[in-house]
Coordinates of C-alpha atoms in Angstrom, one line a residue:
M28 CA -104.2 -14.4 -30.8
F29 CA -102.8 -12.1 -28.3
S30 CA -103.4 -11.9 -24.7
K31 CA -104.2 -8.1 -23.4
K32 CA -100.6 -6.8 -22.2
S33 CA -100.5 -3.6 -23.3
F34 CA -97.8 -3.5 -26.7
T35 CA -96.6 -0.7 -26.1
T36 CA -94.8 -2.0 -22.4
L37 CA -94.1 -4.6 -24.9
A38 CA -92.0 -2.4 -27.2
C39 CA -90.6 -0.4 -24.6
A40 CA -89.2 -3.1 -23.1
Y41 CA -87.8 -4.1 -26.0
S42 CA -86.8 -1.0 -26.4
R43 CA -84.2 -0.9 -23.5
T44 CA -83.2 -4.7 -24.1
L45 CA -81.8 -2.7 -27.4
M46 CA -80.3 0.2 -25.4
I47 CA -78.7 -2.5 -23.1
K48 CA -76.9 -4.3 -26.0
S49 CA -76.1 -1.4 -26.7
R50 CA -74.4 -0.3 -24.2
A51 CA -72.7 -3.5 -23.5
S52 CA -71.6 -3.7 -27.1
M53 CA -69.9 0.0 -26.9
R54 CA -68.7 -0.9 -24.1
T55 CA -66.0 -3.7 -24.6
N56 CA -65.8 -1.9 -28.3
P57 CA -64.3 1.6 -27.5
K58 CA -64.1 2.7 -31.8
K59 CA -67.4 1.6 -31.8
Y60 CA -68.4 3.9 -28.5
N61 CA -66.7 6.3 -30.1
R62 CA -68.0 6.5 -33.7
F63 CA -71.3 6.5 -32.3
A64 CA -71.4 9.6 -30.3
E65 CA -70.0 11.2 -33.2
Y66 CA -72.6 9.9 -35.1
S67 CA -75.4 11.3 -32.8
G68 CA -72.8 14.9 -31.7
G69 CA -72.6 13.6 -28.4
A70 CA -69.3 14.0 -26.5
K71 CA -66.0 10.6 -26.7
L72 CA -66.5 10.4 -23.1
Q73 CA -63.4 8.3 -21.2
N74 CA -65.4 5.9 -19.9
P75 CA -68.4 4.5 -22.3
K76 CA -70.0 3.1 -19.0
D77 CA -70.6 6.5 -18.3
L78 CA -73.2 6.8 -22.0
T79 CA -76.9 7.1 -21.0
M80 CA -79.2 6.9 -23.9
P81 CA -82.7 7.7 -24.2
Q82 CA -85.6 6.0 -23.7
I83 CA -87.0 4.9 -27.4
E84 CA -90.7 5.7 -28.3
P85 CA -92.8 3.1 -30.1
F86 CA -94.1 5.1 -33.7
F87 CA -97.2 2.9 -33.2
L88 CA -100.3 3.2 -31.4
E89 CA -102.8 -0.3 -30.4
T90 CA -106.8 0.1 -31.9
A91 CA -109.8 -1.6 -30.3
S92 CA -108.3 -4.6 -32.1
P93 CA -105.0 -6.3 -31.1
S94 CA -104.5 -7.0 -34.9
V95 CA -104.4 -3.1 -36.0
F96 CA -102.0 -0.8 -35.0
V97 CA -102.2 2.9 -35.9
A98 CA -98.5 5.2 -36.6
G99 CA -99.3 7.6 -33.8
C100 CA -98.3 10.9 -35.7
A101 CA -101.2 9.8 -38.5
A102 CA -103.2 10.0 -34.6
E103 CA -101.8 13.0 -33.9
E104 CA -101.6 14.7 -36.9
F105 CA -105.5 13.7 -38.0
Q106 CA -106.7 14.3 -34.1
V107 CA -107.6 10.2 -34.1
E108 CA -108.3 8.4 -31.2
P109 CA -106.9 5.0 -32.0
T110 CA -109.1 2.9 -29.7
S111 CA -111.8 4.6 -31.6
L112 CA -110.8 2.6 -34.9
F113 CA -112.3 -1.2 -35.3
L114 CA -114.1 -1.3 -32.0
E115 CA -116.2 -3.9 -34.2
R116 CA -115.8 -7.6 -34.2
V117 CA -117.7 -8.7 -36.6
A118 CA -118.2 -8.8 -40.7
P119 CA -119.4 -5.2 -42.1
H120 CA -122.2 -5.1 -43.8
L121 CA -120.9 -5.2 -47.5
F122 CA -119.8 -8.4 -46.6
K123 CA -122.3 -9.4 -45.1
N124 CA -124.4 -9.2 -47.6
S125 CA -122.4 -9.9 -51.2
D126 CA -120.9 -13.0 -51.8
F127 CA -117.7 -13.3 -53.8
E128 CA -117.3 -14.8 -57.1
H129 CA -114.5 -15.3 -59.8
V130 CA -114.7 -13.1 -63.1
S131 CA -113.2 -14.9 -65.9
P132 CA -110.3 -14.2 -68.3
K133 CA -112.5 -14.4 -71.3
W134 CA -114.6 -11.5 -69.7
H135 CA -111.4 -9.4 -69.4
N136 CA -109.4 -10.0 -72.0
H137 CA -106.1 -8.2 -71.7
S138 CA -105.0 -8.3 -75.3
N139 CA -108.3 -5.7 -76.1
R140 CA -106.0 -2.5 -74.4
K141 CA -107.8 0.4 -76.9
E142 CA -111.3 0.8 -75.2
H143 CA -110.4 -0.2 -71.8
G144 CA -107.3 -0.5 -71.4
L145 CA -105.7 -4.4 -70.5
G146 CA -109.2 -5.0 -71.7
I147 CA -110.7 -4.5 -68.0
P148 CA -114.1 -2.1 -68.2
T149 CA -114.6 0.6 -67.0
N150 CA -117.5 0.7 -65.0
E151 CA -116.7 3.1 -62.1
I152 CA -116.8 -0.2 -59.8
P153 CA -114.0 0.5 -57.5
E154 CA -110.7 -2.1 -56.9
V155 CA -108.2 -3.3 -54.2
A156 CA -105.5 -5.5 -55.5
F157 CA -103.6 -7.7 -53.1
L158 CA -99.6 -8.0 -53.7
G159 CA -96.7 -9.9 -51.9
R160 CA -93.3 -11.9 -52.3
S161 CA -94.5 -15.2 -53.6
N162 CA -95.7 -18.4 -51.0
V163 CA -96.3 -15.3 -48.8
G164 CA -100.2 -16.2 -48.1
K165 CA -102.1 -14.7 -50.3
S166 CA -104.2 -17.1 -51.7
S167 CA -104.9 -18.1 -48.7
L168 CA -105.9 -14.6 -46.9
I169 CA -108.3 -13.3 -49.9
N170 CA -109.9 -17.0 -49.7
S171 CA -110.1 -16.3 -46.0
L172 CA -112.1 -12.2 -46.6
M173 CA -114.5 -14.1 -49.9
R174 CA -114.8 -17.3 -47.4
R175 CA -114.6 -19.6 -50.1
D176 CA -111.6 -21.4 -52.2
L177 CA -111.9 -19.5 -55.1
A178 CA -108.3 -18.3 -55.0
R179 CA -105.4 -20.4 -56.4
S180 CA -103.6 -21.2 -52.7
S181 CA -100.7 -24.1 -53.4
K182 CA -97.1 -24.6 -51.6
F183 CA -95.5 -24.6 -54.5
P184 CA -93.6 -20.5 -54.6
G185 CA -95.0 -18.2 -57.6
R186 CA -98.1 -20.0 -58.6
T187 CA -100.2 -16.8 -59.4
Q188 CA -98.9 -15.9 -62.8
T189 CA -102.4 -13.9 -64.0
F190 CA -104.7 -11.5 -62.9
H191 CA -107.1 -12.8 -61.1
Y192 CA -110.6 -10.9 -60.4
F193 CA -113.4 -11.4 -58.4
A194 CA -116.4 -9.4 -58.0
L195 CA -118.2 -8.9 -54.7
M196 CA -122.4 -9.3 -56.0
E197 CA -125.0 -7.9 -53.0
R198 CA -127.3 -10.7 -52.3
S199 CA -130.1 -8.8 -53.3
S200 CA -129.0 -8.2 -56.9
K201 CA -131.4 -9.1 -59.2
S202 CA -127.9 -9.4 -61.4
K203 CA -125.4 -11.2 -61.5
S204 CA -123.1 -9.7 -63.9
P205 CA -119.5 -8.4 -63.3
L206 CA -119.9 -4.7 -64.2
E207 CA -123.1 -4.7 -60.9
A208 CA -120.3 -5.6 -59.0
S209 CA -119.9 -3.3 -55.5
G210 CA -115.7 -3.8 -55.7
Y211 CA -113.6 -6.1 -56.8
L212 CA -110.7 -8.0 -55.6
I213 CA -107.6 -8.8 -57.2
D214 CA -105.2 -11.2 -57.0
L215 CA -101.8 -10.0 -58.8
P216 CA -99.4 -12.5 -59.2
G217 CA -96.4 -12.3 -56.6
Y218 CA -92.7 -11.1 -56.8
G219 CA -89.6 -12.7 -55.7
F220 CA -88.6 -16.9 -56.1
A221 CA -91.4 -18.3 -58.0
K222 CA -90.9 -22.0 -59.7
A223 CA -90.9 -20.5 -63.0
P224 CA -88.4 -19.4 -65.5
A225 CA -86.8 -16.6 -65.3
K226 CA -87.7 -15.2 -69.0
V227 CA -91.1 -15.9 -67.7
V228 CA -90.5 -14.5 -64.0
S229 CA -89.6 -11.2 -65.3
T230 CA -92.3 -10.8 -67.7
W231 CA -95.3 -11.2 -65.7
Q232 CA -94.1 -9.2 -62.8
K233 CA -93.8 -6.2 -65.7
N234 CA -96.8 -7.2 -66.9
T235 CA -98.0 -6.5 -63.1
Q236 CA -96.2 -2.7 -63.1
N237 CA -97.8 -1.7 -66.2
F238 CA -101.5 -3.3 -64.7
L239 CA -101.5 -1.0 -61.8
L240 CA -100.4 1.7 -63.7
D241 CA -103.1 1.7 -66.0
R242 CA -105.5 0.6 -62.9
R243 CA -104.4 3.6 -61.1
D244 CA -104.6 6.3 -64.3
F245 CA -108.5 4.9 -65.0
G246 CA -108.8 6.3 -61.3
L247 CA -110.4 2.8 -60.3
L248 CA -107.6 1.5 -57.9
C249 CA -108.5 2.0 -54.0
G250 CA -105.1 0.9 -53.2
I251 CA -103.0 -2.2 -52.7
F252 CA -102.4 -4.3 -49.6
L253 CA -99.3 -4.8 -50.1
L254 CA -98.3 -8.7 -48.0
I255 CA -95.9 -9.3 -45.4
D256 CA -94.5 -12.7 -44.1
A257 CA -94.3 -12.2 -40.2
R258 CA -91.7 -14.7 -40.2
R259 CA -89.3 -13.1 -42.6
G260 CA -90.7 -9.3 -42.0
I261 CA -89.5 -6.8 -44.8
S262 CA -87.5 -7.8 -47.3
Q263 CA -85.2 -6.3 -49.9
F264 CA -88.0 -7.5 -53.1
D265 CA -90.2 -5.7 -50.4
R266 CA -88.4 -2.6 -50.2
V267 CA -88.2 -2.0 -53.8
I268 CA -92.4 -3.2 -54.0
M269 CA -92.8 -0.4 -51.4
G270 CA -90.5 2.3 -53.1
W271 CA -92.0 1.4 -56.6
F272 CA -95.4 2.2 -55.1
D273 CA -93.9 5.7 -53.3
E274 CA -92.8 6.7 -56.7
A275 CA -95.6 5.7 -58.6
E276 CA -98.2 7.9 -56.4
I277 CA -100.4 4.4 -55.8
P278 CA -101.0 4.1 -52.2
Y279 CA -100.9 1.3 -50.4
T280 CA -101.5 -0.3 -46.6
I281 CA -99.3 -3.0 -45.4
V282 CA -100.6 -6.3 -44.0
V283 CA -99.4 -9.2 -42.3
T284 CA -100.1 -12.5 -42.7
K285 CA -98.8 -15.9 -40.9
A286 CA -98.8 -14.3 -38.0
D287 CA -99.5 -16.9 -35.5
L288 CA -96.7 -18.2 -36.6
V289 CA -94.5 -16.1 -34.6
S290 CA -94.3 -14.1 -30.8
T291 CA -95.8 -11.4 -30.2
A292 CA -92.7 -9.5 -29.0
Q293 CA -91.9 -10.7 -33.3
I294 CA -95.3 -8.5 -34.3
I295 CA -94.7 -5.5 -32.2
I296 CA -90.7 -5.2 -33.6
L297 CA -92.2 -5.5 -37.3
A298 CA -95.3 -3.5 -36.3
N299 CA -92.8 -0.7 -35.4
E300 CA -90.3 -0.8 -37.8
I301 CA -93.1 -0.2 -40.2
C302 CA -94.6 2.2 -38.0
M303 CA -91.4 4.5 -38.5
R304 CA -91.7 3.9 -42.1
Y305 CA -94.5 5.9 -42.3
H306 CA -93.4 8.1 -39.4
S307 CA -90.5 8.9 -41.8
Q308 CA -92.6 9.6 -45.0
F309 CA -94.9 12.0 -43.0
H310 CA -92.2 13.8 -41.8
S311 CA -90.7 13.9 -45.9
G312 CA -94.2 14.7 -47.0
Y313 CA -92.8 12.2 -49.8
G314 CA -95.1 7.9 -49.8
G315 CA -98.1 6.6 -50.3
Q316 CA -97.7 4.1 -47.3
S317 CA -100.9 4.3 -45.2
P318 CA -100.5 4.6 -40.9
V319 CA -102.7 1.7 -40.6
V320 CA -101.3 -2.0 -40.0
H321 CA -103.2 -4.9 -40.3
I322 CA -102.0 -8.5 -38.8
T323 CA -103.9 -11.3 -40.4
S324 CA -103.8 -15.2 -39.8
A325 CA -105.4 -17.1 -42.7
S326 CA -105.5 -20.3 -40.7
K327 CA -106.4 -18.4 -37.6
K328 CA -108.9 -15.9 -38.5
T329 CA -107.3 -13.5 -36.8
G330 CA -107.8 -10.3 -38.3
I331 CA -110.2 -10.4 -41.4
V332 CA -112.7 -8.7 -40.5
E333 CA -110.8 -6.1 -39.7
L334 CA -109.4 -6.4 -42.9
M335 CA -113.0 -6.6 -43.9
S336 CA -114.0 -3.3 -42.9
T337 CA -110.8 -1.2 -44.4
I338 CA -111.8 -2.6 -48.2
E339 CA -115.2 -1.6 -47.3
T340 CA -114.6 2.0 -46.7
D341 CA -112.3 2.1 -49.4
F342 CA -114.9 1.2 -51.3
A343 CA -117.4 3.5 -49.6
S344 CA -114.8 6.8 -50.6
A345 CA -114.4 5.3 -54.0
F346 CA -118.3 6.0 -54.4
V347 CA -117.9 9.3 -52.4
E348 CA -115.1 10.5 -54.6
G349 CA -116.8 9.7 -58.4
A350 CA -120.5 11.4 -57.0
D351 CA -118.2 14.6 -55.9
D352 CA -116.0 13.9 -59.4
E353 CA -120.1 14.8 -61.4
D354 CA -120.9 17.3 -59.7
I355 CA -117.8 19.8 -60.3
E356 CA -118.5 18.1 -63.4
R357 CA -122.4 19.0 -63.9

């Protein structure tokens, strides 16, 4: 989807454009310049044309894949070379040798909270959930990951109003029971605008919060993939959801969808904004946002195998943590 042209170069070019616009604006508006000088601690010069502004550094770094970025501060802190990440451009082993199956709602009856918490069996099977604003392309992305059209996709926003589980079943396994799955993908109800009565929308969004808290408490939820529409950027709804994740201590990774519908420059601006938010959390010590940003397009199949790799890593990490917990108990 992207050319080999350096993303860093493009980001710096965009930063220079911002500085030129900012200087031009302050030259024609001395009051605005003086407010900037006061805010930044600088002297109120008589001639705003003398103003020099520092170079704005991008907050992201490139990985080996043009569809994945990582926050620069995280790479530095954990001493990871970003270009060594996401070297493989093929489906990882677990996805290559498994198929997804939709799990019947009858199997996870949500009224049975007493035994299993929202009715989902606690069989130490890791889960990842997908959440996003209505019409963000969530169902299409999940179908691309599963390589099957199992998730409901519609031109009508907000069609998904229940929790849908998809079990990742290894082909070599003799058992077809969901209890023997390698992991689950969960399609959660969208938020924001939906063609449903306000009372209904409010109810299932509240249920989503309760559901996620429940899965977090059981220790089965590896994380959430929060989908952001590349055309709209981070909306106020998205910021509220991210704030709630931070407060609830639920880890989440931001995935940009429909990247084929916008320019490369728009993708860079959005990725930089997301990494800047992580940068702020990193230095404050508060928040659960991942330093990794995935750029995807379900229609062009861009960034799909990279997202598969992240999911497989999440599943593998959950099994390792579970084994460590068993050793501690012994």
